[in-house]
Amino acid sequence: MSAASSGRTALMLNELHLPTIKRLAPEFAERSDKEGWPATRFLDGLLEHELAERAQRRIARHRAESQLDPTKTLASFDFAAVPMLSKAHVMALASGDAWLEKGATILIFGPPGVGKSHVGCGIGHALIDAGYRVLYMRTSELVQRLQAARQNLQLPQALTKLDRYDLLILDDLSYVRKDQAETSVLFELIAERYERRSILITANQPFSGWDSVFPDPGMTVAAIDRLVHHSTIFELHQVESYRGKEAARQHKIQRDNQKQKAKPARETAGTA
Ligand code: ADP
Ligand code: MG
């Protein structure tokens, strides 16, 4: 490509928003001229690169907007620590498809520290890799946002905005405060997405403890009905807290190190 024509080409590629082709065109043109490529090979090669990078940029955008903790992936999740959680089942859900299309729900219950948020985020990351859009939020934060929207008479619009996400991860549902429950925005969100758009919920307490999350028992039952209708429930109850286990492991390493350090001193003392 001559300098003049490559300058013009770059301008046109800017105008067309084709940054990958713009970057690769000079090198491709040079090789194509030198090796005598057919025109279709030159054109298809550039277009394929643009499409591939566009897909990558889209996934990176989706990951940035998701608010997912970047470290909580399925690759960094130790399934051996939670034997009652089927890895195969989680992996199947993590590929998306049927359950997302019918707006089904995943419910993950268990005491603090067992890995509920981690496995939930891990599923979220995998779905983003598969091309879906995911939003992670602490439930109380989302409720706060929706309450503010309701005060501004914008609740329907706020709920519609959330429709762009194939999956909404509501972490720590049982931490919704009583005064937040009274506004029922959470119920409206659940009813709005029912059988259309998926929700993944984590909670310390299974349903019996949800009375404080919704304004009245009738609404609690109605919310639970909708959530369990098409759902997968994982209960991570019996396991030892991973956080606790990890702390104990670190503690043991430290103790062993200290012992190791103390040993030569004692040995020296013994021979003195
Ligand atoms: P929960 O949401 O149930 O309270 P988290 O998912 O926040 O628990 O887990 C607590 C900490 O322990 C996090 O740092 C998490 O990454 C880690 N963790 C828990 N379970 C596992 C696991 N099975 N494999 C790897 N890390 C884990
Ligand atoms: Mg958590």
JSON list of N, CA and C in Angstrom, two decimals, residues 136-214:
[
{"chain": "A", "resi": 136, "resn": "TYR", "atom": "N", "xyz": [-24.10, -8.89, 38.42]},
{"chain": "A", "resi": 136, "resn": "TYR", "atom": "CA", "xyz": [-23.98, -9.34, 39.81]},
{"chain": "A", "resi": 136, "resn": "TYR", "atom": "C", "xyz": [-24.27, -8.17, 40.73]},
{"chain": "A", "resi": 137, "resn": "MET", "atom": "N", "xyz": [-25.11, -8.40, 41.73]},
{"chain": "A", "resi": 137, "resn": "MET", "atom": "CA", "xyz": [-25.31, -7.36, 42.76]},
{"chain": "A", "resi": 137, "resn": "MET", "atom": "C", "xyz": [-25.63, -7.98, 44.10]},
{"chain": "A", "resi": 138, "resn": "ARG", "atom": "N", "xyz": [-25.21, -7.31, 45.16]},
{"chain": "A", "resi": 138, "resn": "ARG", "atom": "CA", "xyz": [-25.72, -7.69, 46.47]},
{"chain": "A", "resi": 138, "resn": "ARG", "atom": "C", "xyz": [-27.20, -7.33, 46.47]},
{"chain": "A", "resi": 139, "resn": "THR", "atom": "N", "xyz": [-28.01, -8.22, 47.00]},
{"chain": "A", "resi": 139, "resn": "THR", "atom": "CA", "xyz": [-29.46, -8.01, 46.88]},
{"chain": "A", "resi": 139, "resn": "THR", "atom": "C", "xyz": [-29.87, -6.68, 47.52]},
{"chain": "A", "resi": 140, "resn": "SER", "atom": "N", "xyz": [-29.30, -6.38, 48.71]},
{"chain": "A", "resi": 140, "resn": "SER", "atom": "CA", "xyz": [-29.74, -5.16, 49.40]},
{"chain": "A", "resi": 140, "resn": "SER", "atom": "C", "xyz": [-29.38, -3.90, 48.59]},
{"chain": "A", "resi": 141, "resn": "GLU", "atom": "N", "xyz": [-28.28, -3.98, 47.85]},
{"chain": "A", "resi": 141, "resn": "GLU", "atom": "CA", "xyz": [-27.89, -2.83, 47.02]},
{"chain": "A", "resi": 141, "resn": "GLU", "atom": "C", "xyz": [-28.88, -2.65, 45.86]},
{"chain": "A", "resi": 142, "resn": "LEU", "atom": "N", "xyz": [-29.26, -3.77, 45.26]},
{"chain": "A", "resi": 142, "resn": "LEU", "atom": "CA", "xyz": [-30.20, -3.68, 44.15]},
{"chain": "A", "resi": 142, "resn": "LEU", "atom": "C", "xyz": [-31.55, -3.16, 44.65]},
{"chain": "A", "resi": 143, "resn": "VAL", "atom": "N", "xyz": [-31.96, -3.66, 45.83]},
{"chain": "A", "resi": 143, "resn": "VAL", "atom": "CA", "xyz": [-33.24, -3.22, 46.39]},
{"chain": "A", "resi": 143, "resn": "VAL", "atom": "C", "xyz": [-33.20, -1.70, 46.61]},
{"chain": "A", "resi": 144, "resn": "GLN", "atom": "N", "xyz": [-32.07, -1.24, 47.13]},
{"chain": "A", "resi": 144, "resn": "GLN", "atom": "CA", "xyz": [-31.92, 0.21, 47.37]},
{"chain": "A", "resi": 144, "resn": "GLN", "atom": "C", "xyz": [-32.08, 0.99, 46.06]},
{"chain": "A", "resi": 145, "resn": "ARG", "atom": "N", "xyz": [-31.44, 0.48, 45.01]},
{"chain": "A", "resi": 145, "resn": "ARG", "atom": "CA", "xyz": [-31.53, 1.14, 43.71]},
{"chain": "A", "resi": 145, "resn": "ARG", "atom": "C", "xyz": [-32.95, 1.18, 43.19]},
{"chain": "A", "resi": 146, "resn": "LEU", "atom": "N", "xyz": [-33.64, 0.03, 43.34]},
{"chain": "A", "resi": 146, "resn": "LEU", "atom": "CA", "xyz": [-35.01, -0.05, 42.82]},
{"chain": "A", "resi": 146, "resn": "LEU", "atom": "C", "xyz": [-35.95, 0.82, 43.66]},
{"chain": "A", "resi": 147, "resn": "GLN", "atom": "N", "xyz": [-35.66, 0.92, 44.95]},
{"chain": "A", "resi": 147, "resn": "GLN", "atom": "CA", "xyz": [-36.48, 1.79, 45.81]},
{"chain": "A", "resi": 147, "resn": "GLN", "atom": "C", "xyz": [-36.34, 3.24, 45.36]},
{"chain": "A", "resi": 148, "resn": "ALA", "atom": "N", "xyz": [-35.11, 3.64, 45.06]},
{"chain": "A", "resi": 148, "resn": "ALA", "atom": "CA", "xyz": [-34.87, 5.01, 44.59]},
{"chain": "A", "resi": 148, "resn": "ALA", "atom": "C", "xyz": [-35.62, 5.23, 43.28]},
{"chain": "A", "resi": 149, "resn": "ALA", "atom": "N", "xyz": [-35.58, 4.22, 42.40]},
{"chain": "A", "resi": 149, "resn": "ALA", "atom": "CA", "xyz": [-36.30, 4.33, 41.12]},
{"chain": "A", "resi": 149, "resn": "ALA", "atom": "C", "xyz": [-37.80, 4.48, 41.36]},
{"chain": "A", "resi": 150, "resn": "ARG", "atom": "N", "xyz": [-38.32, 3.70, 42.32]},
{"chain": "A", "resi": 150, "resn": "ARG", "atom": "CA", "xyz": [-39.77, 3.81, 42.60]},
{"chain": "A", "resi": 150, "resn": "ARG", "atom": "C", "xyz": [-40.12, 5.21, 43.09]},
{"chain": "A", "resi": 151, "resn": "GLN", "atom": "N", "xyz": [-39.26, 5.76, 43.96]},
{"chain": "A", "resi": 151, "resn": "GLN", "atom": "CA", "xyz": [-39.53, 7.12, 44.47]},
{"chain": "A", "resi": 151, "resn": "GLN", "atom": "C", "xyz": [-39.58, 8.13, 43.34]},
{"chain": "A", "resi": 152, "resn": "ASN", "atom": "N", "xyz": [-38.77, 7.88, 42.31]},
{"chain": "A", "resi": 152, "resn": "ASN", "atom": "CA", "xyz": [-38.79, 8.80, 41.16]},
{"chain": "A", "resi": 152, "resn": "ASN", "atom": "C", "xyz": [-39.79, 8.36, 40.09]},
{"chain": "A", "resi": 153, "resn": "LEU", "atom": "N", "xyz": [-40.68, 7.46, 40.46]},
{"chain": "A", "resi": 153, "resn": "LEU", "atom": "CA", "xyz": [-41.69, 6.92, 39.53]},
{"chain": "A", "resi": 153, "resn": "LEU", "atom": "C", "xyz": [-41.03, 6.30, 38.29]},
{"chain": "A", "resi": 154, "resn": "GLN", "atom": "N", "xyz": [-39.87, 5.67, 38.51]},
{"chain": "A", "resi": 154, "resn": "GLN", "atom": "CA", "xyz": [-39.11, 5.09, 37.39]},
{"chain": "A", "resi": 154, "resn": "GLN", "atom": "C", "xyz": [-38.96, 3.58, 37.55]},
{"chain": "A", "resi": 155, "resn": "LEU", "atom": "N", "xyz": [-39.74, 2.97, 38.44]},
{"chain": "A", "resi": 155, "resn": "LEU", "atom": "CA", "xyz": [-39.52, 1.54, 38.68]},
{"chain": "A", "resi": 155, "resn": "LEU", "atom": "C", "xyz": [-39.69, 0.68, 37.43]},
{"chain": "A", "resi": 156, "resn": "PRO", "atom": "N", "xyz": [-40.77, 0.87, 36.66]},
{"chain": "A", "resi": 156, "resn": "PRO", "atom": "CA", "xyz": [-40.91, 0.03, 35.45]},
{"chain": "A", "resi": 156, "resn": "PRO", "atom": "C", "xyz": [-39.72, 0.17, 34.51]},
{"chain": "A", "resi": 157, "resn": "GLN", "atom": "N", "xyz": [-39.23, 1.40, 34.36]},
{"chain": "A", "resi": 157, "resn": "GLN", "atom": "CA", "xyz": [-38.08, 1.61, 33.47]},
{"chain": "A", "resi": 157, "resn": "GLN", "atom": "C", "xyz": [-36.83, 0.92, 34.02]},
{"chain": "A", "resi": 158, "resn": "ALA", "atom": "N", "xyz": [-36.66, 0.99, 35.36]},
{"chain": "A", "resi": 158, "resn": "ALA", "atom": "CA", "xyz": [-35.50, 0.35, 35.98]},
{"chain": "A", "resi": 158, "resn": "ALA", "atom": "C", "xyz": [-35.56, -1.16, 35.79]},
{"chain": "A", "resi": 159, "resn": "LEU", "atom": "N", "xyz": [-36.77, -1.72, 35.92]},
{"chain": "A", "resi": 159, "resn": "LEU", "atom": "CA", "xyz": [-36.91, -3.18, 35.73]},
{"chain": "A", "resi": 159, "resn": "LEU", "atom": "C", "xyz": [-36.65, -3.54, 34.27]},
{"chain": "A", "resi": 160, "resn": "THR", "atom": "N", "xyz": [-37.13, -2.72, 33.36]},
{"chain": "A", "resi": 160, "resn": "THR", "atom": "CA", "xyz": [-36.91, -2.98, 31.93]},
{"chain": "A", "resi": 160, "resn": "THR", "atom": "C", "xyz": [-35.42, -2.95, 31.60]},
{"chain": "A", "resi": 161, "resn": "LYS", "atom": "N", "xyz": [-34.69, -2.01, 32.23]},
{"chain": "A", "resi": 161, "resn": "LYS", "atom": "CA", "xyz": [-33.25, -1.93, 31.99]},
{"chain": "A", "resi": 161, "resn": "LYS", "atom": "C", "xyz": [-32.55, -3.23, 32.37]},
{"chain": "A", "resi": 162, "resn": "LEU", "atom": "N", "xyz": [-33.04, -3.89, 33.41]},
{"chain": "A", "resi": 162, "resn": "LEU", "atom": "CA", "xyz": [-32.42, -5.14, 33.86]},
{"chain": "A", "resi": 162, "resn": "LEU", "atom": "C", "xyz": [-32.72, -6.29, 32.91]},
{"chain": "A", "resi": 163, "resn": "ASP", "atom": "N", "xyz": [-33.67, -6.07, 32.02]},
{"chain": "A", "resi": 163, "resn": "ASP", "atom": "CA", "xyz": [-34.03, -7.11, 31.05]},
{"chain": "A", "resi": 163, "resn": "ASP", "atom": "C", "xyz": [-32.89, -7.46, 30.10]},
{"chain": "A", "resi": 164, "resn": "ARG", "atom": "N", "xyz": [-31.95, -6.51, 29.93]},
{"chain": "A", "resi": 164, "resn": "ARG", "atom": "CA", "xyz": [-30.86, -6.77, 29.00]},
{"chain": "A", "resi": 164, "resn": "ARG", "atom": "C", "xyz": [-29.94, -7.88, 29.51]},
{"chain": "A", "resi": 165, "resn": "TYR", "atom": "N", "xyz": [-30.05, -8.19, 30.81]},
{"chain": "A", "resi": 165, "resn": "TYR", "atom": "CA", "xyz": [-29.19, -9.24, 31.37]},
{"chain": "A", "resi": 165, "resn": "TYR", "atom": "C", "xyz": [-29.90, -10.58, 31.33]},
{"chain": "A", "resi": 166, "resn": "ASP", "atom": "N", "xyz": [-29.23, -11.56, 30.73]},
{"chain": "A", "resi": 166, "resn": "ASP", "atom": "CA", "xyz": [-29.79, -12.91, 30.68]},
{"chain": "A", "resi": 166, "resn": "ASP", "atom": "C", "xyz": [-29.87, -13.48, 32.09]},
{"chain": "A", "resi": 167, "resn": "LEU", "atom": "N", "xyz": [-28.89, -13.10, 32.92]},
{"chain": "A", "resi": 167, "resn": "LEU", "atom": "CA", "xyz": [-28.88, -13.60, 34.30]},
{"chain": "A", "resi": 167, "resn": "LEU", "atom": "C", "xyz": [-28.58, -12.45, 35.26]},
{"chain": "A", "resi": 168, "resn": "LEU", "atom": "N", "xyz": [-29.40, -12.40, 36.31]},
{"chain": "A", "resi": 168, "resn": "LEU", "atom": "CA", "xyz": [-29.17, -11.45, 37.39]},
{"chain": "A", "resi": 168, "resn": "LEU", "atom": "C", "xyz": [-28.75, -12.27, 38.61]},
{"chain": "A", "resi": 169, "resn": "ILE", "atom": "N", "xyz": [-27.58, -11.96, 39.16]},
{"chain": "A", "resi": 169, "resn": "ILE", "atom": "CA", "xyz": [-27.13, -12.69, 40.36]},
{"chain": "A", "resi": 169, "resn": "ILE", "atom": "C", "xyz": [-27.45, -11.82, 41.57]},
{"chain": "A", "resi": 170, "resn": "LEU", "atom": "N", "xyz": [-28.35, -12.31, 42.41]},
{"chain": "A", "resi": 170, "resn": "LEU", "atom": "CA", "xyz": [-28.71, -11.58, 43.62]},
{"chain": "A", "resi": 170, "resn": "LEU", "atom": "C", "xyz": [-28.02, -12.27, 44.80]},
{"chain": "A", "resi": 171, "resn": "ASP", "atom": "N", "xyz": [-26.93, -11.66, 45.24]},
{"chain": "A", "resi": 171, "resn": "ASP", "atom": "CA", "xyz": [-26.15, -12.30, 46.30]},
{"chain": "A", "resi": 171, "resn": "ASP", "atom": "C", "xyz": [-26.72, -11.91, 47.67]},
{"chain": "A", "resi": 172, "resn": "ASP", "atom": "N", "xyz": [-26.74, -12.88, 48.57]},
{"chain": "A", "resi": 172, "resn": "ASP", "atom": "CA", "xyz": [-27.15, -12.64, 49.95]},
{"chain": "A", "resi": 172, "resn": "ASP", "atom": "C", "xyz": [-28.56, -12.07, 50.08]},
{"chain": "A", "resi": 173, "resn": "LEU", "atom": "N", "xyz": [-29.50, -12.80, 49.55]},
{"chain": "A", "resi": 173, "resn": "LEU", "atom": "CA", "xyz": [-30.90, -12.34, 49.62]},
{"chain": "A", "resi": 173, "resn": "LEU", "atom": "C", "xyz": [-31.38, -12.18, 51.05]},
{"chain": "A", "resi": 174, "resn": "SER", "atom": "N", "xyz": [-30.91, -13.05, 51.95]},
{"chain": "A", "resi": 174, "resn": "SER", "atom": "CA", "xyz": [-31.46, -12.97, 53.32]},
{"chain": "A", "resi": 174, "resn": "SER", "atom": "C", "xyz": [-30.93, -11.76, 54.09]},
{"chain": "A", "resi": 175, "resn": "TYR", "atom": "N", "xyz": [-30.00, -11.00, 53.49]},
{"chain": "A", "resi": 175, "resn": "TYR", "atom": "CA", "xyz": [-29.54, -9.78, 54.16]},
{"chain": "A", "resi": 175, "resn": "TYR", "atom": "C", "xyz": [-30.38, -8.54, 53.84]},
{"chain": "A", "resi": 176, "resn": "VAL", "atom": "N", "xyz": [-31.45, -8.73, 53.07]},
{"chain": "A", "resi": 176, "resn": "VAL", "atom": "CA", "xyz": [-32.34, -7.58, 52.82]},
{"chain": "A", "resi": 176, "resn": "VAL", "atom": "C", "xyz": [-32.96, -7.17, 54.15]},
{"chain": "A", "resi": 177, "resn": "ARG", "atom": "N", "xyz": [-32.92, -5.86, 54.43]},
{"chain": "A", "resi": 177, "resn": "ARG", "atom": "CA", "xyz": [-33.40, -5.41, 55.74]},
{"chain": "A", "resi": 177, "resn": "ARG", "atom": "C", "xyz": [-34.92, -5.26, 55.74]},
{"chain": "A", "resi": 178, "resn": "LYS", "atom": "N", "xyz": [-35.46, -5.35, 56.95]},
{"chain": "A", "resi": 178, "resn": "LYS", "atom": "CA", "xyz": [-36.91, -5.28, 57.12]},
{"chain": "A", "resi": 178, "resn": "LYS", "atom": "C", "xyz": [-37.48, -4.02, 56.45]},
{"chain": "A", "resi": 179, "resn": "ASP", "atom": "N", "xyz": [-36.82, -2.87, 56.68]},
{"chain": "A", "resi": 179, "resn": "ASP", "atom": "CA", "xyz": [-37.37, -1.62, 56.11]},
{"chain": "A", "resi": 179, "resn": "ASP", "atom": "C", "xyz": [-37.28, -1.62, 54.59]},
{"chain": "A", "resi": 180, "resn": "GLN", "atom": "N", "xyz": [-36.34, -2.42, 54.03]},
{"chain": "A", "resi": 180, "resn": "GLN", "atom": "CA", "xyz": [-36.26, -2.52, 52.57]},
{"chain": "A", "resi": 180, "resn": "GLN", "atom": "C", "xyz": [-37.38, -3.41, 52.05]},
{"chain": "A", "resi": 181, "resn": "ALA", "atom": "N", "xyz": [-37.70, -4.44, 52.88]},
{"chain": "A", "resi": 181, "resn": "ALA", "atom": "CA", "xyz": [-38.71, -5.40, 52.44]},
{"chain": "A", "resi": 181, "resn": "ALA", "atom": "C", "xyz": [-40.05, -4.72, 52.21]},
{"chain": "A", "resi": 182, "resn": "GLU", "atom": "N", "xyz": [-40.33, -3.69, 53.04]},
{"chain": "A", "resi": 182, "resn": "GLU", "atom": "CA", "xyz": [-41.68, -3.11, 53.01]},
{"chain": "A", "resi": 182, "resn": "GLU", "atom": "C", "xyz": [-42.06, -2.52, 51.66]},
{"chain": "A", "resi": 183, "resn": "THR", "atom": "N", "xyz": [-41.09, -2.20, 50.85]},
{"chain": "A", "resi": 183, "resn": "THR", "atom": "CA", "xyz": [-41.45, -1.56, 49.58]},
{"chain": "A", "resi": 183, "resn": "THR", "atom": "C", "xyz": [-41.79, -2.57, 48.49]},
{"chain": "A", "resi": 184, "resn": "SER", "atom": "N", "xyz": [-41.51, -3.86, 48.72]},
{"chain": "A", "resi": 184, "resn": "SER", "atom": "CA", "xyz": [-41.87, -4.93, 47.78]},
{"chain": "A", "resi": 184, "resn": "SER", "atom": "C", "xyz": [-41.23, -4.85, 46.40]},
{"chain": "A", "resi": 185, "resn": "VAL", "atom": "N", "xyz": [-40.22, -4.00, 46.23]},
{"chain": "A", "resi": 185, "resn": "VAL", "atom": "CA", "xyz": [-39.59, -3.92, 44.89]},
{"chain": "A", "resi": 185, "resn": "VAL", "atom": "C", "xyz": [-38.95, -5.25, 44.48]},
{"chain": "A", "resi": 186, "resn": "LEU", "atom": "N", "xyz": [-38.45, -5.98, 45.48]},
{"chain": "A", "resi": 186, "resn": "LEU", "atom": "CA", "xyz": [-37.82, -7.27, 45.18]},
{"chain": "A", "resi": 186, "resn": "LEU", "atom": "C", "xyz": [-38.85, -8.24, 44.60]},
{"chain": "A", "resi": 187, "resn": "PHE", "atom": "N", "xyz": [-40.05, -8.22, 45.21]},
{"chain": "A", "resi": 187, "resn": "PHE", "atom": "CA", "xyz": [-41.11, -9.08, 44.68]},
{"chain": "A", "resi": 187, "resn": "PHE", "atom": "C", "xyz": [-41.44, -8.69, 43.24]},
{"chain": "A", "resi": 188, "resn": "GLU", "atom": "N", "xyz": [-41.50, -7.40, 43.01]},
{"chain": "A", "resi": 188, "resn": "GLU", "atom": "CA", "xyz": [-41.84, -6.95, 41.65]},
{"chain": "A", "resi": 188, "resn": "GLU", "atom": "C", "xyz": [-40.78, -7.37, 40.63]},
{"chain": "A", "resi": 189, "resn": "LEU", "atom": "N", "xyz": [-39.54, -7.34, 41.06]},
{"chain": "A", "resi": 189, "resn": "LEU", "atom": "CA", "xyz": [-38.45, -7.78, 40.19]},
{"chain": "A", "resi": 189, "resn": "LEU", "atom": "C", "xyz": [-38.62, -9.28, 39.86]},
{"chain": "A", "resi": 190, "resn": "ILE", "atom": "N", "xyz": [-38.90, -10.07, 40.89]},
{"chain": "A", "resi": 190, "resn": "ILE", "atom": "CA", "xyz": [-39.04, -11.52, 40.69]},
{"chain": "A", "resi": 190, "resn": "ILE", "atom": "C", "xyz": [-40.24, -11.81, 39.78]},
{"chain": "A", "resi": 191, "resn": "ALA", "atom": "N", "xyz": [-41.35, -11.12, 40.04]},
{"chain": "A", "resi": 191, "resn": "ALA", "atom": "CA", "xyz": [-42.55, -11.34, 39.23]},
{"chain": "A", "resi": 191, "resn": "ALA", "atom": "C", "xyz": [-42.32, -10.92, 37.78]},
{"chain": "A", "resi": 192, "resn": "GLU", "atom": "N", "xyz": [-41.60, -9.81, 37.61]},
{"chain": "A", "resi": 192, "resn": "GLU", "atom": "CA", "xyz": [-41.32, -9.27, 36.27]},
{"chain": "A", "resi": 192, "resn": "GLU", "atom": "C", "xyz": [-40.46, -10.23, 35.43]},
{"chain": "A", "resi": 193, "resn": "ARG", "atom": "N", "xyz": [-39.50, -10.86, 36.10]},
{"chain": "A", "resi": 193, "resn": "ARG", "atom": "CA", "xyz": [-38.59, -11.74, 35.34]},
{"chain": "A", "resi": 193, "resn": "ARG", "atom": "C", "xyz": [-39.10, -13.16, 35.18]},
{"chain": "A", "resi": 194, "resn": "TYR", "atom": "N", "xyz": [-40.12, -13.49, 35.96]},
{"chain": "A", "resi": 194, "resn": "TYR", "atom": "CA", "xyz": [-40.64, -14.88, 36.00]},
{"chain": "A", "resi": 194, "resn": "TYR", "atom": "C", "xyz": [-40.88, -15.46, 34.60]},
{"chain": "A", "resi": 195, "resn": "GLU", "atom": "N", "xyz": [-40.27, -16.61, 34.37]},
{"chain": "A", "resi": 195, "resn": "GLU", "atom": "CA", "xyz": [-40.39, -17.34, 33.10]},
{"chain": "A", "resi": 195, "resn": "GLU", "atom": "C", "xyz": [-39.90, -16.56, 31.88]},
{"chain": "A", "resi": 196, "resn": "ARG", "atom": "N", "xyz": [-39.17, -15.49, 32.10]},
{"chain": "A", "resi": 196, "resn": "ARG", "atom": "CA", "xyz": [-38.62, -14.73, 30.97]},
{"chain": "A", "resi": 196, "resn": "ARG", "atom": "C", "xyz": [-37.12, -14.60, 31.05]},
{"chain": "A", "resi": 197, "resn": "ARG", "atom": "N", "xyz": [-36.65, -14.14, 32.23]},
{"chain": "A", "resi": 197, "resn": "ARG", "atom": "CA", "xyz": [-35.24, -13.84, 32.42]},
{"chain": "A", "resi": 197, "resn": "ARG", "atom": "C", "xyz": [-34.77, -14.50, 33.71]},
{"chain": "A", "resi": 198, "resn": "SER", "atom": "N", "xyz": [-33.58, -15.08, 33.67]},
{"chain": "A", "resi": 198, "resn": "SER", "atom": "CA", "xyz": [-33.13, -15.88, 34.81]},
{"chain": "A", "resi": 198, "resn": "SER", "atom": "C", "xyz": [-32.59, -15.06, 35.97]},
{"chain": "A", "resi": 199, "resn": "ILE", "atom": "N", "xyz": [-32.68, -15.68, 37.16]},
{"chain": "A", "resi": 199, "resn": "ILE", "atom": "CA", "xyz": [-32.13, -15.10, 38.39]},
{"chain": "A", "resi": 199, "resn": "ILE", "atom": "C", "xyz": [-31.33, -16.20, 39.09]},
{"chain": "A", "resi": 200, "resn": "LEU", "atom": "N", "xyz": [-30.19, -15.83, 39.65]},
{"chain": "A", "resi": 200, "resn": "LEU", "atom": "CA", "xyz": [-29.46, -16.75, 40.53]},
{"chain": "A", "resi": 200, "resn": "LEU", "atom": "C", "xyz": [-29.43, -16.08, 41.90]},
{"chain": "A", "resi": 201, "resn": "ILE", "atom": "N", "xyz": [-29.87, -16.81, 42.91]},
{"chain": "A", "resi": 201, "resn": "ILE", "atom": "CA", "xyz": [-29.95, -16.23, 44.27]},
{"chain": "A", "resi": 201, "resn": "ILE", "atom": "C", "xyz": [-29.06, -17.01, 45.21]},
{"chain": "A", "resi": 202, "resn": "THR", "atom": "N", "xyz": [-28.31, -16.30, 46.05]},
{"chain": "A", "resi": 202, "resn": "THR", "atom": "CA", "xyz": [-27.63, -16.99, 47.14]},
{"chain": "A", "resi": 202, "resn": "THR", "atom": "C", "xyz": [-28.24, -16.48, 48.44]},
{"chain": "A", "resi": 203, "resn": "ALA", "atom": "N", "xyz": [-28.33, -17.36, 49.42]},
{"chain": "A", "resi": 203, "resn": "ALA", "atom": "CA", "xyz": [-28.90, -16.96, 50.72]},
{"chain": "A", "resi": 203, "resn": "ALA", "atom": "C", "xyz": [-28.39, -17.87, 51.81]},
{"chain": "A", "resi": 204, "resn": "ASN", "atom": "N", "xyz": [-28.18, -17.28, 52.98]},
{"chain": "A", "resi": 204, "resn": "ASN", "atom": "CA", "xyz": [-27.76, -18.08, 54.13]},
{"chain": "A", "resi": 204, "resn": "ASN", "atom": "C", "xyz": [-28.91, -18.94, 54.62]},
{"chain": "A", "resi": 205, "resn": "GLN", "atom": "N", "xyz": [-30.11, -18.39, 54.48]},
{"chain": "A", "resi": 205, "resn": "GLN", "atom": "CA", "xyz": [-31.26, -19.10, 55.01]},
{"chain": "A", "resi": 205, "resn": "GLN", "atom": "C", "xyz": [-32.12, -19.61, 53.88]},
{"chain": "A", "resi": 206, "resn": "PRO", "atom": "N", "xyz": [-32.51, -20.87, 53.95]},
{"chain": "A", "resi": 206, "resn": "PRO", "atom": "CA", "xyz": [-33.48, -21.34, 52.97]},
{"chain": "A", "resi": 206, "resn": "PRO", "atom": "C", "xyz": [-34.83, -20.69, 53.24]},
{"chain": "A", "resi": 207, "resn": "PHE", "atom": "N", "xyz": [-35.83, -21.06, 52.48]},
{"chain": "A", "resi": 207, "resn": "PHE", "atom": "CA", "xyz": [-37.10, -20.32, 52.46]},
{"chain": "A", "resi": 207, "resn": "PHE", "atom": "C", "xyz": [-37.69, -19.99, 53.82]},
{"chain": "A", "resi": 208, "resn": "SER", "atom": "N", "xyz": [-37.50, -20.86, 54.80]},
{"chain": "A", "resi": 208, "resn": "SER", "atom": "CA", "xyz": [-38.14, -20.64, 56.09]},
{"chain": "A", "resi": 208, "resn": "SER", "atom": "C", "xyz": [-37.74, -19.29, 56.70]},
{"chain": "A", "resi": 209, "resn": "GLY", "atom": "N", "xyz": [-36.56, -18.79, 56.33]},
{"chain": "A", "resi": 209, "resn": "GLY", "atom": "CA", "xyz": [-36.13, -17.52, 56.92]},
{"chain": "A", "resi": 209, "resn": "GLY", "atom": "C", "xyz": [-36.43, -16.30, 56.05]},
{"chain": "A", "resi": 210, "resn": "TRP", "atom": "N", "xyz": [-37.27, -16.46, 55.04]},
{"chain": "A", "resi": 210, "resn": "TRP", "atom": "CA", "xyz": [-37.46, -15.37, 54.09]},
{"chain": "A", "resi": 210, "resn": "TRP", "atom": "C", "xyz": [-38.58, -14.40, 54.44]},
{"chain": "A", "resi": 211, "resn": "ASP", "atom": "N", "xyz": [-39.27, -14.66, 55.58]},
{"chain": "A", "resi": 211, "resn": "ASP", "atom": "CA", "xyz": [-40.39, -13.80, 55.93]},
{"chain": "A", "resi": 211, "resn": "ASP", "atom": "C", "xyz": [-39.97, -12.35, 56.11]},
{"chain": "A", "resi": 212, "resn": "SER", "atom": "N", "xyz": [-38.70, -12.15, 56.51]},
{"chain": "A", "resi": 212, "resn": "SER", "atom": "CA", "xyz": [-38.27, -10.78, 56.75]},
{"chain": "A", "resi": 212, "resn": "SER", "atom": "C", "xyz": [-37.83, -10.08, 55.46]},
{"chain": "A", "resi": 213, "resn": "VAL", "atom": "N", "xyz": [-37.86, -10.83, 54.35]},
{"chain": "A", "resi": 213, "resn": "VAL", "atom": "CA", "xyz": [-37.38, -10.26, 53.09]},
{"chain": "A", "resi": 213, "resn": "VAL", "atom": "C", "xyz": [-38.52, -9.61, 52.30]},
{"chain": "A", "resi": 214, "resn": "PHE", "atom": "N", "xyz": [-39.74, -10.08, 52.53]},
{"chain": "A", "resi": 214, "resn": "PHE", "atom": "CA", "xyz": [-40.91, -9.57, 51.81]},
{"chain": "A", "resi": 214, "resn": "PHE", "atom": "C", "xyz": [-41.90, -8.96, 52.80]}
]
